[in-house]
Every structure is written in structure tokens, then in C-alpha cells.
PDB file of C-alpha atoms in Angstrom:
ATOM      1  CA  UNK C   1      49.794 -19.044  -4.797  1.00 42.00           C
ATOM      2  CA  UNK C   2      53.254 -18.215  -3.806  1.00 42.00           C
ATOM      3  CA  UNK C   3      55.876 -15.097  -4.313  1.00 43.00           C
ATOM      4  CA  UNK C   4      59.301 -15.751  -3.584  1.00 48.00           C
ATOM      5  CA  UNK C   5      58.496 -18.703  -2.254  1.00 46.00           C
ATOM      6  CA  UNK C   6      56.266 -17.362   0.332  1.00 46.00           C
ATOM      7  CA  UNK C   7      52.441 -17.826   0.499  1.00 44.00           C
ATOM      8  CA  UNK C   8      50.114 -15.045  -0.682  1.00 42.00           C
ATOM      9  CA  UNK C   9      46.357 -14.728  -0.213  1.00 39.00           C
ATOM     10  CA  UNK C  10      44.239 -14.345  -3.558  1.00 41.00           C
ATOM     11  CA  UNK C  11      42.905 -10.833  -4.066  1.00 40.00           C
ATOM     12  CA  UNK C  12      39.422 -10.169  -2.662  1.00 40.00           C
ATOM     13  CA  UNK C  13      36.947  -9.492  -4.796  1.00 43.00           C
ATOM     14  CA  UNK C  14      34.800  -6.178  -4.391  1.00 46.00           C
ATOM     15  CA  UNK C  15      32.109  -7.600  -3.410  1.00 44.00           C
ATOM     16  CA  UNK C  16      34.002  -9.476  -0.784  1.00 42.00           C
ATOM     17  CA  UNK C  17      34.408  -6.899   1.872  1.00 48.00           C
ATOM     18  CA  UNK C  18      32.317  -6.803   5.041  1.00 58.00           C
ATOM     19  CA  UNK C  19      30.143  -4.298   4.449  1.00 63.00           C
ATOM     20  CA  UNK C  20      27.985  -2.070   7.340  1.00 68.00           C
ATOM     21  CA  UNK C  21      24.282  -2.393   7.815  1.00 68.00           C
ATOM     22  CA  UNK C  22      24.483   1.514   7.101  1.00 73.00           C
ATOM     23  CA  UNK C  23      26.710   0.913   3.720  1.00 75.00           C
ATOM     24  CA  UNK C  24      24.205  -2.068   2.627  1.00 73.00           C
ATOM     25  CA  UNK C  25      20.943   0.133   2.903  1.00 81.00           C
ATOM     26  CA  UNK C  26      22.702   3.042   0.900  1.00 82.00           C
ATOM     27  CA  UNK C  27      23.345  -0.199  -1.338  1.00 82.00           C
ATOM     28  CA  UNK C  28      19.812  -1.447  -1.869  1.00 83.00           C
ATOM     29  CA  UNK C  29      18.753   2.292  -1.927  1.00 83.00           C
ATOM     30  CA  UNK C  30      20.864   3.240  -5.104  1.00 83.00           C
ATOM     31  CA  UNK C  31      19.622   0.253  -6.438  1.00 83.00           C
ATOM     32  CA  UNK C  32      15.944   0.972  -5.787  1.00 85.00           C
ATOM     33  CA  UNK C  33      16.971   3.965  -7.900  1.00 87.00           C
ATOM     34  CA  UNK C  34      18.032   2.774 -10.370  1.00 84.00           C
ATOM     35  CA  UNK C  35      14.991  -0.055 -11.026  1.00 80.00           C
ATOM     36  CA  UNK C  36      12.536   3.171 -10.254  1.00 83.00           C
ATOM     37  CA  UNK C  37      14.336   5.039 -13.142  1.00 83.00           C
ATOM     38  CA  UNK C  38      13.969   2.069 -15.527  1.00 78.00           C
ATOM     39  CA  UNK C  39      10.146   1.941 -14.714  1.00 76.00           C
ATOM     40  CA  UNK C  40       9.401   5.640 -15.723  1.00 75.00           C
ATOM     41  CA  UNK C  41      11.388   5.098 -18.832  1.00 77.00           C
ATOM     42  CA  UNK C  42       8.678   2.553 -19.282  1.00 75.00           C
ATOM     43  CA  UNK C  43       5.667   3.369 -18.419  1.00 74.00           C
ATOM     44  CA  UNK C  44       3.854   0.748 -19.957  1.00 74.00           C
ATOM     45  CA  UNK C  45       4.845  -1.708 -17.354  1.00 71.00           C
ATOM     46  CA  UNK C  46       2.951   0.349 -15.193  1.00 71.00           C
ATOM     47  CA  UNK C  47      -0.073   1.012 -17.485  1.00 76.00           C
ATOM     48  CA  UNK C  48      -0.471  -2.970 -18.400  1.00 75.00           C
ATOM     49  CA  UNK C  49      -0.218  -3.932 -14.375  1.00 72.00           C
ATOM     50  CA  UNK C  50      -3.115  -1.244 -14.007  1.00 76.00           C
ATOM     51  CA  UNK C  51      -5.581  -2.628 -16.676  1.00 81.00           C
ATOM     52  CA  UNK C  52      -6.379  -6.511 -15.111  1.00 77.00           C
ATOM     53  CA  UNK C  53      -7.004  -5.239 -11.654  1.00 79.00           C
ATOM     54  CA  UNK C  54      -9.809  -2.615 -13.206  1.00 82.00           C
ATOM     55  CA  UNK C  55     -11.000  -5.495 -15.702  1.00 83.00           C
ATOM     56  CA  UNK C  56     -11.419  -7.094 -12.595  1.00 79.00           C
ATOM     57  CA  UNK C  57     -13.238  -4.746 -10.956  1.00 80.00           C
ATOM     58  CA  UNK C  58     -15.709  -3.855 -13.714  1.00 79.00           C
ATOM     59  CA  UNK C  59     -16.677  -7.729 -14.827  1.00 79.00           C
ATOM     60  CA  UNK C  60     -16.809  -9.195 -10.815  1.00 76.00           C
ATOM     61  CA  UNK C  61     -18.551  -5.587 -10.229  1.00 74.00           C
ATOM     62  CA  UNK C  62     -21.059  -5.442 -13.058  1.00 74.00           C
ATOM     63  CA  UNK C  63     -21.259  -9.058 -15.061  1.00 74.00           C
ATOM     64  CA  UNK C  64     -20.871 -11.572 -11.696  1.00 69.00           C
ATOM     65  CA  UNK C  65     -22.163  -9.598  -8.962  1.00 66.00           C
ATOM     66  CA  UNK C  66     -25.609  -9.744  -9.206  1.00 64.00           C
ATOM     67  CA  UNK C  67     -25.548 -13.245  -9.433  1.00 68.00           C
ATOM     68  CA  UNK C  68     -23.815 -13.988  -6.004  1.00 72.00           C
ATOM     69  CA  UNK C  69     -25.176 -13.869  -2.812  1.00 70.00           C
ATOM     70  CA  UNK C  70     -23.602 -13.098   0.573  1.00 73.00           C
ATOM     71  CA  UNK C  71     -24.257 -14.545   3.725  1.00 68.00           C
ATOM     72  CA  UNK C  72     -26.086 -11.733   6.144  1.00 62.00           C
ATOM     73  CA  UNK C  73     -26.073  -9.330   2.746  1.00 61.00           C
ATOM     74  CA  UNK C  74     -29.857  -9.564   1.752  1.00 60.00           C
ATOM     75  CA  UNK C  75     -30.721  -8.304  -1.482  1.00 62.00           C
ATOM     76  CA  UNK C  76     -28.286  -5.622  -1.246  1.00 66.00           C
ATOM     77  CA  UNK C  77     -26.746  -5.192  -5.157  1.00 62.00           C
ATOM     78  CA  UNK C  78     -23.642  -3.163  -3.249  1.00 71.00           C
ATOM     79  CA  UNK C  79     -22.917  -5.425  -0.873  1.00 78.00           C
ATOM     80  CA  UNK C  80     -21.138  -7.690  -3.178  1.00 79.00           C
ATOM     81  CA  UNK C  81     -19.025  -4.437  -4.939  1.00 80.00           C
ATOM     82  CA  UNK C  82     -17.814  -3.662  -0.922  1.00 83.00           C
ATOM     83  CA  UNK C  83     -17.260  -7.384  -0.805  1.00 85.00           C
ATOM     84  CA  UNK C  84     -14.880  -7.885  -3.837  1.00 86.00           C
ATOM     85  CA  UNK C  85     -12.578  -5.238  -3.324  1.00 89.00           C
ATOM     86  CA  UNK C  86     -10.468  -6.541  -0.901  1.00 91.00           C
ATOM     87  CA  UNK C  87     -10.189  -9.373  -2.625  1.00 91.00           C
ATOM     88  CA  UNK C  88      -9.084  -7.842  -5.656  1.00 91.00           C
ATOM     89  CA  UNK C  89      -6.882  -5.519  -3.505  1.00 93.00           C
ATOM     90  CA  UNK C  90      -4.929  -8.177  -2.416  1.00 94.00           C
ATOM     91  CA  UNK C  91      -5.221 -10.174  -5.634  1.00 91.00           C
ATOM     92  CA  UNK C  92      -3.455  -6.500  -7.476  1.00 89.00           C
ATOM     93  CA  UNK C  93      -0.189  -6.526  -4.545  1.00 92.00           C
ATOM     94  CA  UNK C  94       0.249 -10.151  -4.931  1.00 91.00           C
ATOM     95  CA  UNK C  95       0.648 -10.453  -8.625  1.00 85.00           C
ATOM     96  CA  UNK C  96       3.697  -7.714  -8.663  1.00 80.00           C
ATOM     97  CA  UNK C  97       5.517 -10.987  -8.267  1.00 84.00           C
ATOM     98  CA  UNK C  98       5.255 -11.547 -11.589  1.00 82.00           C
ATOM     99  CA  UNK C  99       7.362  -8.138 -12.736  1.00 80.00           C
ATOM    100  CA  UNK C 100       9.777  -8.737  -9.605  1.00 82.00           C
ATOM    101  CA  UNK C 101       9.884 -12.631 -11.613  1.00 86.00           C
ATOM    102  CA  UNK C 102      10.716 -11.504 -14.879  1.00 83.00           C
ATOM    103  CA  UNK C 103      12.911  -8.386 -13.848  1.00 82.00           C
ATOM    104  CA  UNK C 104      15.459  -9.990 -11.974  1.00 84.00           C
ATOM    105  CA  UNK C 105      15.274 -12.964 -15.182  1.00 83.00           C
ATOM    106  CA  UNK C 106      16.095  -9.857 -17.551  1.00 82.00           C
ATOM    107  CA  UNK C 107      19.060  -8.258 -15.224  1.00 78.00           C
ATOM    108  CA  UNK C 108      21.033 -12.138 -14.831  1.00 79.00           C
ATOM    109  CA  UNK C 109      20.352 -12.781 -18.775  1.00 77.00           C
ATOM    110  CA  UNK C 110      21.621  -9.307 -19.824  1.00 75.00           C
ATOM    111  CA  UNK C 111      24.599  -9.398 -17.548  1.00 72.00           C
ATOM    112  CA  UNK C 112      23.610  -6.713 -15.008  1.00 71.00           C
ATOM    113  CA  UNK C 113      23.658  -8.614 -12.087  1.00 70.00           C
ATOM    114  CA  UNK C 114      27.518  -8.825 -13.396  1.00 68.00           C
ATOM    115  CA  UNK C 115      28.324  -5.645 -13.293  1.00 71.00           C
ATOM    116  CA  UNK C 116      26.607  -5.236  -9.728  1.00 70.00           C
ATOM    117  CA  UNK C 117      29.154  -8.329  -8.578  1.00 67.00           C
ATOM    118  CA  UNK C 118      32.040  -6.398  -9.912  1.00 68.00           C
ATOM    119  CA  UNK C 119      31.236  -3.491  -7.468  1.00 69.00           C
ATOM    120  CA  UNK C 120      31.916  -3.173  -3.688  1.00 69.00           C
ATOM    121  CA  UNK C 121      28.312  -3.480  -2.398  1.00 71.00           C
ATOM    122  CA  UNK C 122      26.372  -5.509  -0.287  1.00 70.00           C
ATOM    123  CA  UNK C 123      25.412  -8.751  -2.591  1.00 69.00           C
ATOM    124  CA  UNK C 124      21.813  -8.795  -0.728  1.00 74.00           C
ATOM    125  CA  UNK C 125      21.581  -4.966  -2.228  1.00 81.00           C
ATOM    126  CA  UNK C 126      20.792  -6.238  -5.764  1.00 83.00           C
ATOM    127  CA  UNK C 127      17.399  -7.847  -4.209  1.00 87.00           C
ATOM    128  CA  UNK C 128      16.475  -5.818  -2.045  1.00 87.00           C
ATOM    129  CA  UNK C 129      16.237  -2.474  -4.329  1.00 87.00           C
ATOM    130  CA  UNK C 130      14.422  -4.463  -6.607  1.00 87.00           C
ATOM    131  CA  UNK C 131      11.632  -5.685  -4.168  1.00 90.00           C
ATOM    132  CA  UNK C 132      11.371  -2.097  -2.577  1.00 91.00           C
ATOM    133  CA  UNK C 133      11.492  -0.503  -6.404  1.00 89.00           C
ATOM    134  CA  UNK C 134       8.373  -2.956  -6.760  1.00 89.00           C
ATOM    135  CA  UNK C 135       7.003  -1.788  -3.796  1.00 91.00           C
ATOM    136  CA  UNK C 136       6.499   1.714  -4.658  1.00 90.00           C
ATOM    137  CA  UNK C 137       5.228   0.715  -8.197  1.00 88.00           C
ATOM    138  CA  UNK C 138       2.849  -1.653  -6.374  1.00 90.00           C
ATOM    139  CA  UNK C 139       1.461   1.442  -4.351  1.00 92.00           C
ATOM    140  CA  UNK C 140       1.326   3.577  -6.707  1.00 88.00           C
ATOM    141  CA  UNK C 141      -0.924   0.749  -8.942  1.00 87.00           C
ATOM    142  CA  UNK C 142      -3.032   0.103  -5.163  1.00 91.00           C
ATOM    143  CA  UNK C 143      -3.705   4.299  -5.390  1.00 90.00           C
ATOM    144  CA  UNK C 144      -5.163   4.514  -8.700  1.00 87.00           C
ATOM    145  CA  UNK C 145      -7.185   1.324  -8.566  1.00 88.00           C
ATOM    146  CA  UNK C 146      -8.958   2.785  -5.004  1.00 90.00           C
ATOM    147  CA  UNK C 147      -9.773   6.131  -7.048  1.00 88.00           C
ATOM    148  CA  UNK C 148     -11.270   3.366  -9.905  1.00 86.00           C
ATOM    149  CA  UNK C 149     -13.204   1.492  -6.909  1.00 87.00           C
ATOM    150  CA  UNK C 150     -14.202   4.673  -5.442  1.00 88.00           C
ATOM    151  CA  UNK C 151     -15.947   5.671  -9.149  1.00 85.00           C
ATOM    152  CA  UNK C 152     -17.832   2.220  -9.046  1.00 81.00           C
ATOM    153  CA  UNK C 153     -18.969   2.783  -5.687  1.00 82.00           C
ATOM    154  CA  UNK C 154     -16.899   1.348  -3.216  1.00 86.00           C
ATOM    155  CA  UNK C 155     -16.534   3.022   0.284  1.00 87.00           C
ATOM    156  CA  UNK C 156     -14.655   2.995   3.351  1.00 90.00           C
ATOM    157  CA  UNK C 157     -16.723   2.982   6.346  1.00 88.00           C
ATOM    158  CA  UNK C 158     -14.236   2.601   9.679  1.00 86.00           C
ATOM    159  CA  UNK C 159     -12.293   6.102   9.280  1.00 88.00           C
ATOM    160  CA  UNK C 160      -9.244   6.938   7.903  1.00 91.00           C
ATOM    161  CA  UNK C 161      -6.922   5.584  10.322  1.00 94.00           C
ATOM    162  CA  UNK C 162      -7.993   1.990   9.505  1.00 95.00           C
ATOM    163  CA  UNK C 163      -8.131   2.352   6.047  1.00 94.00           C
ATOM    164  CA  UNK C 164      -4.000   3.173   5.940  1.00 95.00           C
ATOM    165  CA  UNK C 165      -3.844   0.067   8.336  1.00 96.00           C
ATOM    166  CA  UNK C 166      -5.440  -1.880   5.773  1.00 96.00           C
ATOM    167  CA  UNK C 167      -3.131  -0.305   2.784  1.00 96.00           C
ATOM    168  CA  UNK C 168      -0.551  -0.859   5.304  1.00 96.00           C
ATOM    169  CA  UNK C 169      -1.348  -4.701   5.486  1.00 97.00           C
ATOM    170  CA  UNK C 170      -1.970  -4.782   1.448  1.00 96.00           C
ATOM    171  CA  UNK C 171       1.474  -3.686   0.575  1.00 96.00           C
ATOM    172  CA  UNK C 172       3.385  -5.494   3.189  1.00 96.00           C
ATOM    173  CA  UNK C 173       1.967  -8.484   2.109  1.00 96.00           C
ATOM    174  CA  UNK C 174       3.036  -7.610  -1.517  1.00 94.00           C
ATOM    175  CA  UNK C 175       6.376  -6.810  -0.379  1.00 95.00           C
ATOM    176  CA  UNK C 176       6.730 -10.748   0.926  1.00 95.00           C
ATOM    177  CA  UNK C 177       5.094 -11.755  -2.652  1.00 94.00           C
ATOM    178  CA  UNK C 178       7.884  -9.766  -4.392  1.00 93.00           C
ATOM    179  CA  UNK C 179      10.500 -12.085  -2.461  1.00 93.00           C
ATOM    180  CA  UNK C 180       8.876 -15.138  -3.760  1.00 93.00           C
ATOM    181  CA  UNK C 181       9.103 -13.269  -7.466  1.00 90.00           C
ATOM    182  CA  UNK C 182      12.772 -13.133  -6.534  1.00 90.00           C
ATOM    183  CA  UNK C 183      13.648 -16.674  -5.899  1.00 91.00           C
ATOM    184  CA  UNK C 184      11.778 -17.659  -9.141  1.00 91.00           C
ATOM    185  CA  UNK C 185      13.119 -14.656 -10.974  1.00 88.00           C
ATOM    186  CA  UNK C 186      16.480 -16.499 -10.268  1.00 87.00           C
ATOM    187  CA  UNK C 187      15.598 -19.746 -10.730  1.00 88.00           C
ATOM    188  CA  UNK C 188      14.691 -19.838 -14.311  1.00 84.00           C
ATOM    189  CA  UNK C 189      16.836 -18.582 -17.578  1.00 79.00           C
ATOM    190  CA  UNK C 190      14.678 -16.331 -19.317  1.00 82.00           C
ATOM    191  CA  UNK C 191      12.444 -12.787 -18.591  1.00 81.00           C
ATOM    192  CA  UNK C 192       9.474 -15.081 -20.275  1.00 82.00           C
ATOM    193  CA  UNK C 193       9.785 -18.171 -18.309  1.00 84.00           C
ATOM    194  CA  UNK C 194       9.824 -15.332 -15.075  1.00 83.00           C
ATOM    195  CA  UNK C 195       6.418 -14.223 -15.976  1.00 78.00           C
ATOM    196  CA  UNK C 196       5.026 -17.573 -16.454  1.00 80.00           C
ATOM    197  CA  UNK C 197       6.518 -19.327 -13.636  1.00 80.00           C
ATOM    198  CA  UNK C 198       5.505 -16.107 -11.371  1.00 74.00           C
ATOM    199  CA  UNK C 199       1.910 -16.561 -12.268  1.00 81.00           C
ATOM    200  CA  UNK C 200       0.734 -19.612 -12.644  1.00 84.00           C
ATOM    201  CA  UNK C 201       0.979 -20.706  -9.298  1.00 88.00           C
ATOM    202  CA  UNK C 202      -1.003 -17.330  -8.245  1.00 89.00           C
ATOM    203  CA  UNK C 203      -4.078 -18.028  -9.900  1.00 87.00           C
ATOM    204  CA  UNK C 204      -4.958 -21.305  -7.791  1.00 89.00           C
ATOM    205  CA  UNK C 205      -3.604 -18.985  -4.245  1.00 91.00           C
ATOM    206  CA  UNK C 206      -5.931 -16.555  -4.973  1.00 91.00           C
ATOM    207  CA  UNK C 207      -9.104 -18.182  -6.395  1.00 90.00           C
ATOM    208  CA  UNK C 208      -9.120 -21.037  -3.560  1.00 92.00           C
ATOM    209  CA  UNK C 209      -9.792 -18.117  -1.088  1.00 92.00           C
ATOM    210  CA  UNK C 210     -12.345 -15.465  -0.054  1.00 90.00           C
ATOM    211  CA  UNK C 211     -11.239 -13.215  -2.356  1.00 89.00           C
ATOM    212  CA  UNK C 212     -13.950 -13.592  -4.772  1.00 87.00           C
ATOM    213  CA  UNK C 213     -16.907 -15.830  -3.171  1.00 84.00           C
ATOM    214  CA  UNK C 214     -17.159 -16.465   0.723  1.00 85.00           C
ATOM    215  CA  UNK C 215     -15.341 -19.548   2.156  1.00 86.00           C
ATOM    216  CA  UNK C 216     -18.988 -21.210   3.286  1.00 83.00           C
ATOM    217  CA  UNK C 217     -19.685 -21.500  -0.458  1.00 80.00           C
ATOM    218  CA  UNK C 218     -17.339 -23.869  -0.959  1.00 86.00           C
ATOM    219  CA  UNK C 219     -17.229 -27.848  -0.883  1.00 89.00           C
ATOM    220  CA  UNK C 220     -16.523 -28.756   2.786  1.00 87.00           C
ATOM    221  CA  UNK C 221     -13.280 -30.404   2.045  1.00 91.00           C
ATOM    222  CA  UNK C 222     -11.786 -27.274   0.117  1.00 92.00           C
ATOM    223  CA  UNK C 223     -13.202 -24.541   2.837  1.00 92.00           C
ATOM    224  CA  UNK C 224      -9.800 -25.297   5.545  1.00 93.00           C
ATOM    225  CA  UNK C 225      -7.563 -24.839   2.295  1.00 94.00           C
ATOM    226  CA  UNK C 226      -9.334 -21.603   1.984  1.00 94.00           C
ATOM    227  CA  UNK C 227      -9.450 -20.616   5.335  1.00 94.00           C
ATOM    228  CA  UNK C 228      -5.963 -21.166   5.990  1.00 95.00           C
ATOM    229  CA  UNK C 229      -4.525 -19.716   2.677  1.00 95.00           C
ATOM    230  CA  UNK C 230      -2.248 -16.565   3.688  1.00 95.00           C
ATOM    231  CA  UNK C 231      -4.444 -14.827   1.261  1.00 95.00           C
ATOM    232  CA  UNK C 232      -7.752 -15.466   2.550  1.00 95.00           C
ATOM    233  CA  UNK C 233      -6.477 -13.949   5.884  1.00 96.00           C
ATOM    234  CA  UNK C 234      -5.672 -10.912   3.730  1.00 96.00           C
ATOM    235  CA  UNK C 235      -8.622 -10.116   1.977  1.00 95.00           C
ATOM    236  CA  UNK C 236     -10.716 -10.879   5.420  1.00 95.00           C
ATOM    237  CA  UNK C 237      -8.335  -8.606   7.357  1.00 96.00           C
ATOM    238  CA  UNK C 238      -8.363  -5.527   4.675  1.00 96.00           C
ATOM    239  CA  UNK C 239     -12.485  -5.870   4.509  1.00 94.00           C
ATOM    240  CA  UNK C 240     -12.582  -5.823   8.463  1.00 93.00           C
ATOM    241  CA  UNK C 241     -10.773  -2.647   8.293  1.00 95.00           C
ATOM    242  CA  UNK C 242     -11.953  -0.733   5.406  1.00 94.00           C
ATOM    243  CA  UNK C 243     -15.641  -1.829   7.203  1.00 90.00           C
ATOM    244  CA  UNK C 244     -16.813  -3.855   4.296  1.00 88.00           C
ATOM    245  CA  UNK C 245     -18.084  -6.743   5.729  1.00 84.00           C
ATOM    246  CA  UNK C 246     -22.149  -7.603   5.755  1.00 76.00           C
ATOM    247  CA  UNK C 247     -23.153  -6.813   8.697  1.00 74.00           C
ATOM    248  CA  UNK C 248     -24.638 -10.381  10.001  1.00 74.00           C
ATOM    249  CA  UNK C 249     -21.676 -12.541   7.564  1.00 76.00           C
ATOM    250  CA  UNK C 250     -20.653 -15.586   9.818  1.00 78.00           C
ATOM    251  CA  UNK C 251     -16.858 -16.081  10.492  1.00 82.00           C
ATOM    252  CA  UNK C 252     -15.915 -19.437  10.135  1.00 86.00           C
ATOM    253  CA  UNK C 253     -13.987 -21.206  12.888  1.00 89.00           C
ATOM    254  CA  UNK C 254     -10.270 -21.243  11.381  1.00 93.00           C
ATOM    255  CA  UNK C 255      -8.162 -19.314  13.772  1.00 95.00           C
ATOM    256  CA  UNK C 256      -6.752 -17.523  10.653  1.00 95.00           C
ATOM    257  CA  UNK C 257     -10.452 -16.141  10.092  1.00 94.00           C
ATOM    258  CA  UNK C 258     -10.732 -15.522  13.572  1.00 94.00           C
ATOM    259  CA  UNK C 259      -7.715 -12.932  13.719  1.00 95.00           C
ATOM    260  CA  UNK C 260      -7.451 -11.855  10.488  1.00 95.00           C
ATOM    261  CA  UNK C 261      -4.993  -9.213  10.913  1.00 96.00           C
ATOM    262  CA  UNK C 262      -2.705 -10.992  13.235  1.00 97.00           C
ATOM    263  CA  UNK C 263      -2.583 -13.788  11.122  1.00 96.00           C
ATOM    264  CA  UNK C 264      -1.996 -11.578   7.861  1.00 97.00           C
ATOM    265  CA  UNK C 265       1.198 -10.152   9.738  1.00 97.00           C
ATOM    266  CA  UNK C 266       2.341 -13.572  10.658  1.00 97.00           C
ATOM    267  CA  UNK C 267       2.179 -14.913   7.193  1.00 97.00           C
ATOM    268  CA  UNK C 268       3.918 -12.085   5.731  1.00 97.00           C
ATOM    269  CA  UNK C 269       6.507 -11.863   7.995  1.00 97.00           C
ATOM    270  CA  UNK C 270       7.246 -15.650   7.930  1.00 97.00           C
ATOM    271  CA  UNK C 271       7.004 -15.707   3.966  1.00 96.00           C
ATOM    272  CA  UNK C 272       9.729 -12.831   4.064  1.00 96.00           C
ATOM    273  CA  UNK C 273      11.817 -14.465   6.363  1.00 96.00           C
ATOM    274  CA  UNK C 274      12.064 -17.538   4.193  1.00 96.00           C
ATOM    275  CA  UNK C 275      12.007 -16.049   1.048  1.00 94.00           C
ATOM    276  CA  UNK C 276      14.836 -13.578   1.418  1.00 92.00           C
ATOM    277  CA  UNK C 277      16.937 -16.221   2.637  1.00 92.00           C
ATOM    278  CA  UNK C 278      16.548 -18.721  -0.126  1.00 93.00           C
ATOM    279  CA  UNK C 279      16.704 -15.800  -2.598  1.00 91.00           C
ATOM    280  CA  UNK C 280      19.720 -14.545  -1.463  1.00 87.00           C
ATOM    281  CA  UNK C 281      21.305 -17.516  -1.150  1.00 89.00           C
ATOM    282  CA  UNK C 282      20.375 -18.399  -4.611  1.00 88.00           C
ATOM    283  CA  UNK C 283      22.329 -15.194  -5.637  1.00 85.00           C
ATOM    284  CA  UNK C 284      24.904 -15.841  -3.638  1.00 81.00           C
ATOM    285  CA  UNK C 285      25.778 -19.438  -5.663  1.00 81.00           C
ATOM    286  CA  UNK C 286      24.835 -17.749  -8.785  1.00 74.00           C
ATOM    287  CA  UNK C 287      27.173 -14.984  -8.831  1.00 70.00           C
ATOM    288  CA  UNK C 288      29.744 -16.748  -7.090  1.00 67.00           C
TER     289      UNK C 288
END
């Protein structure tokens, strides 16, 4: 474009402007806000993502458990209760991708994401105040289903410190799930086809794992897939800390069941890593 017949450079958009590492966090932090405001205002979001993890608990607990058998467990009828709840733990963090799926859906359909663009802010803002506004929700669901647990019996037998290492574990792994939630959330064109597309996928990850019956159970062929799911080195990690293993369970050979806890950091961080990037890049193009 030319004035006068001299060149002129197009007007930068607001969102154009380098922006500090100090301005973006402020950024995401408003945001987080904002998506922690909308979730109060309905607190039925909250109350729904509460009810399958404690179905959950009460039919594995109550209607399955007495018919499965650990390895190194005995007869014990509350070995099996200590045994299922990291799986369902982990299973709980892991399907906030679904609300992180169908929230960012409902923001690009509605025209939020719009009004975000139109503002000088950090573009990667929008995402990341959504994933951490998940975050707290997804503690604050991980709190009230350990009270639940608690009331059916479950205990934590290493101390205290270990315990918040597993929480620690549970929610960062969550967090990298909500980045997956992300990408999807932004790949489809409606809230509904969020929730579907955030799920469905999530069943098979979590039932082809340890979560629910130990790896050794399996068919031969389909105990590596288990053993080397990033979930499966989850749930194993969170029951070595919480001390909820049977005390004579063998450990299969995978190096993922072998360090559990290392391999549950290494997982998450990698899935975050990738995640974010192809997320934000998909915003990018889609806002552009």
C-alpha cells in the first residue's frame, strides 16, 4: 500500500506485538480467570465430572472386586479397593480432556476466541488459561473423590510426603491430557463433537492398562501395550507412592514398570511438549 507515492507498512494487529514472558503469564492468568469464573457460574460441570469417578469407585469397589484376584494379595477383600484407586485416580485427571475438548469447541463457535484475537495478548494465553483453569477444577474433583475413597476404605500407607508426590504426579499428568483436549477442542466444529472426539479414544488408553486388572492378566501379546501405555506407568507410580501395592505383586520387566515414576514424568513432559506446540499452532492458523 502506498501514500503519496511512498510505501507504507499495513497496521499491526493487537495481537501482533512481541509480547514479554512476564506480559504473556499475566495473559494466560486473566484468562484462567475468566474460565474459573465461568465454572462456578456452572456448577454442574463440576458436579457431573464428580459422579463417574465415584460410580466407579462404588461398582469396581463393591460389584467387581470380589471377583478379581491379585497377584501376592491372598484372600484379602481390601486389597483389590487399595488396588483400584490409582487406577481410577488417574482414569478421573485424564478424562478432564474431555471439558478442555468441548470448552475451547464452545469459545471458537461462539466467537470468543475472536474477541481474545482482537486484544493485545499473547495468542498462546487463550490455551494456556484454559488448561490451568482445568487444572484447578481437576484438583478440586481429585480432593473430593480421595475423601469418597477414604469413606470406602482406602488408605495411604507411605506418609504424607509421598502421598502429595503422588497427587503431584496425578495432576501433572492431567495437565498434559488437557493439551491433547486442546488440539481436538480445535480441531473439530462443534462443543458436541469436542466431547465425543475427547473421549472415545480414552476409554481404550485407560482400559488396556493396569488401571483396573494387573498387566499379567492379560493375553501375552496385549501385556507390552499395557506396560508401555503412559497410563499404566501412572497408575503403577501413584500406587507405589500412596503404598498400595500387595506386598509380594511381581513387576513385570518393561522398563516403564520398572521406574514408574520416572517414566510417568517423562511421558508427561514429552506429551506437553508436543501437544502445546501442535495446539498452538493450530490456533495460530485458525485465528490468523
Amino acid at each position: 500500500m502506498s501514500v503519496n507515492g511512498q510505501a507504507t507498512r499495513p497496521a499491526a494487529r493487537p495481537g501482533d506485538e512481541r509480547i514479554s514472558l512476564g506480559q504473556g503469564i499475566r495473559d494466560s492468568l486473566v484468562v484462567t480467570r475468566r474460565n474459573l469464573l465461568r465454572m462456578l457460574r456452572i456448577p454442574e460441570v463440576v458436579v457431573f465430572g464428580l459422579i463417574q469417578p465415584i460410580m466407579f469407585v462404588v461398582l469396581f469397589s463393591y460389584v467387581f472386586g470380589g471377583s478379581i484376584t491379585l497377584p501376592g494379595a491372598g484372600n484379602d477383600p481390601d486389597a483389590y479397593r487399595a488396588f483400584l484407586m490409582g487406577g481410577i485416580f488417574a482414569q478421573t485427571v485424564t478424562f478432564a480432556t474431555a471439558g478442555s475438548s468441548a470448552g475451547i469447541a464452545e469459545d471458537m463457535q461462539k466467537g470468543i476466541i475472536d474477541r481474545f484475537r482482537s486484544l493485545p495478548m499473547a495468542r498462546g494465553a487463550v490455551l494456556t488459561g484454559r488448561t490451568f483453569a482445568d487444572l484447578v477444577q481437576t484438583a478440586a474433583i481429585l480432593l473430593v473423590l480421595a475423601l469418597v475413597a477414604l469413606a470406602v476404605g482406602w488408605r495411604i500407607h507411605d506418609g504424607l510426603p509421598k502421598a502429595l508426590a503422588a497427587f503431584g504426579i496425578l495432576l501433572l499428568f492431567g495437565y498434559a491430557f488437557t493439551w491433547i483436549g486442546a488440539l481436538i477442542g480445535l480441531s473439530v466444529r462443534s462443543p458436541e463433537a469436542a466431547t465425543s472426539g475427547g473421549l472415545v479414544w480414552l476409554f481404550p488408553l485407560t482400559f488396556v492398562s493396569n488401571a483396573f486388572v494387573p498387566s499379567e492378566n492379560m493375553p501375552g501379546w496385549l501385556q507390552p501395550v499395557a506396560e508401555w501405555n503412559p497410563f499404566s506407568a501412572t497408575v503403577l507410580a501413584v500406587r507405589d507412592l500412596f503404598g498400595n501395592l500387595p506386598p509380594n505383586s511381581p513387576t513385570p520387566d518393561a522398563w516403564p514398570m520398572q521406574h514408574p515414576v520416572l517414566a510417568s514424568l517423562i511421558w508427561s513432559a514429552v506429551i506437553i511438549a508436543v501437544f502445546r506446540t501442535l495446539a498452538v499452532r493450530k490456533y495460530k492458523r485458525a485465528t490468523a
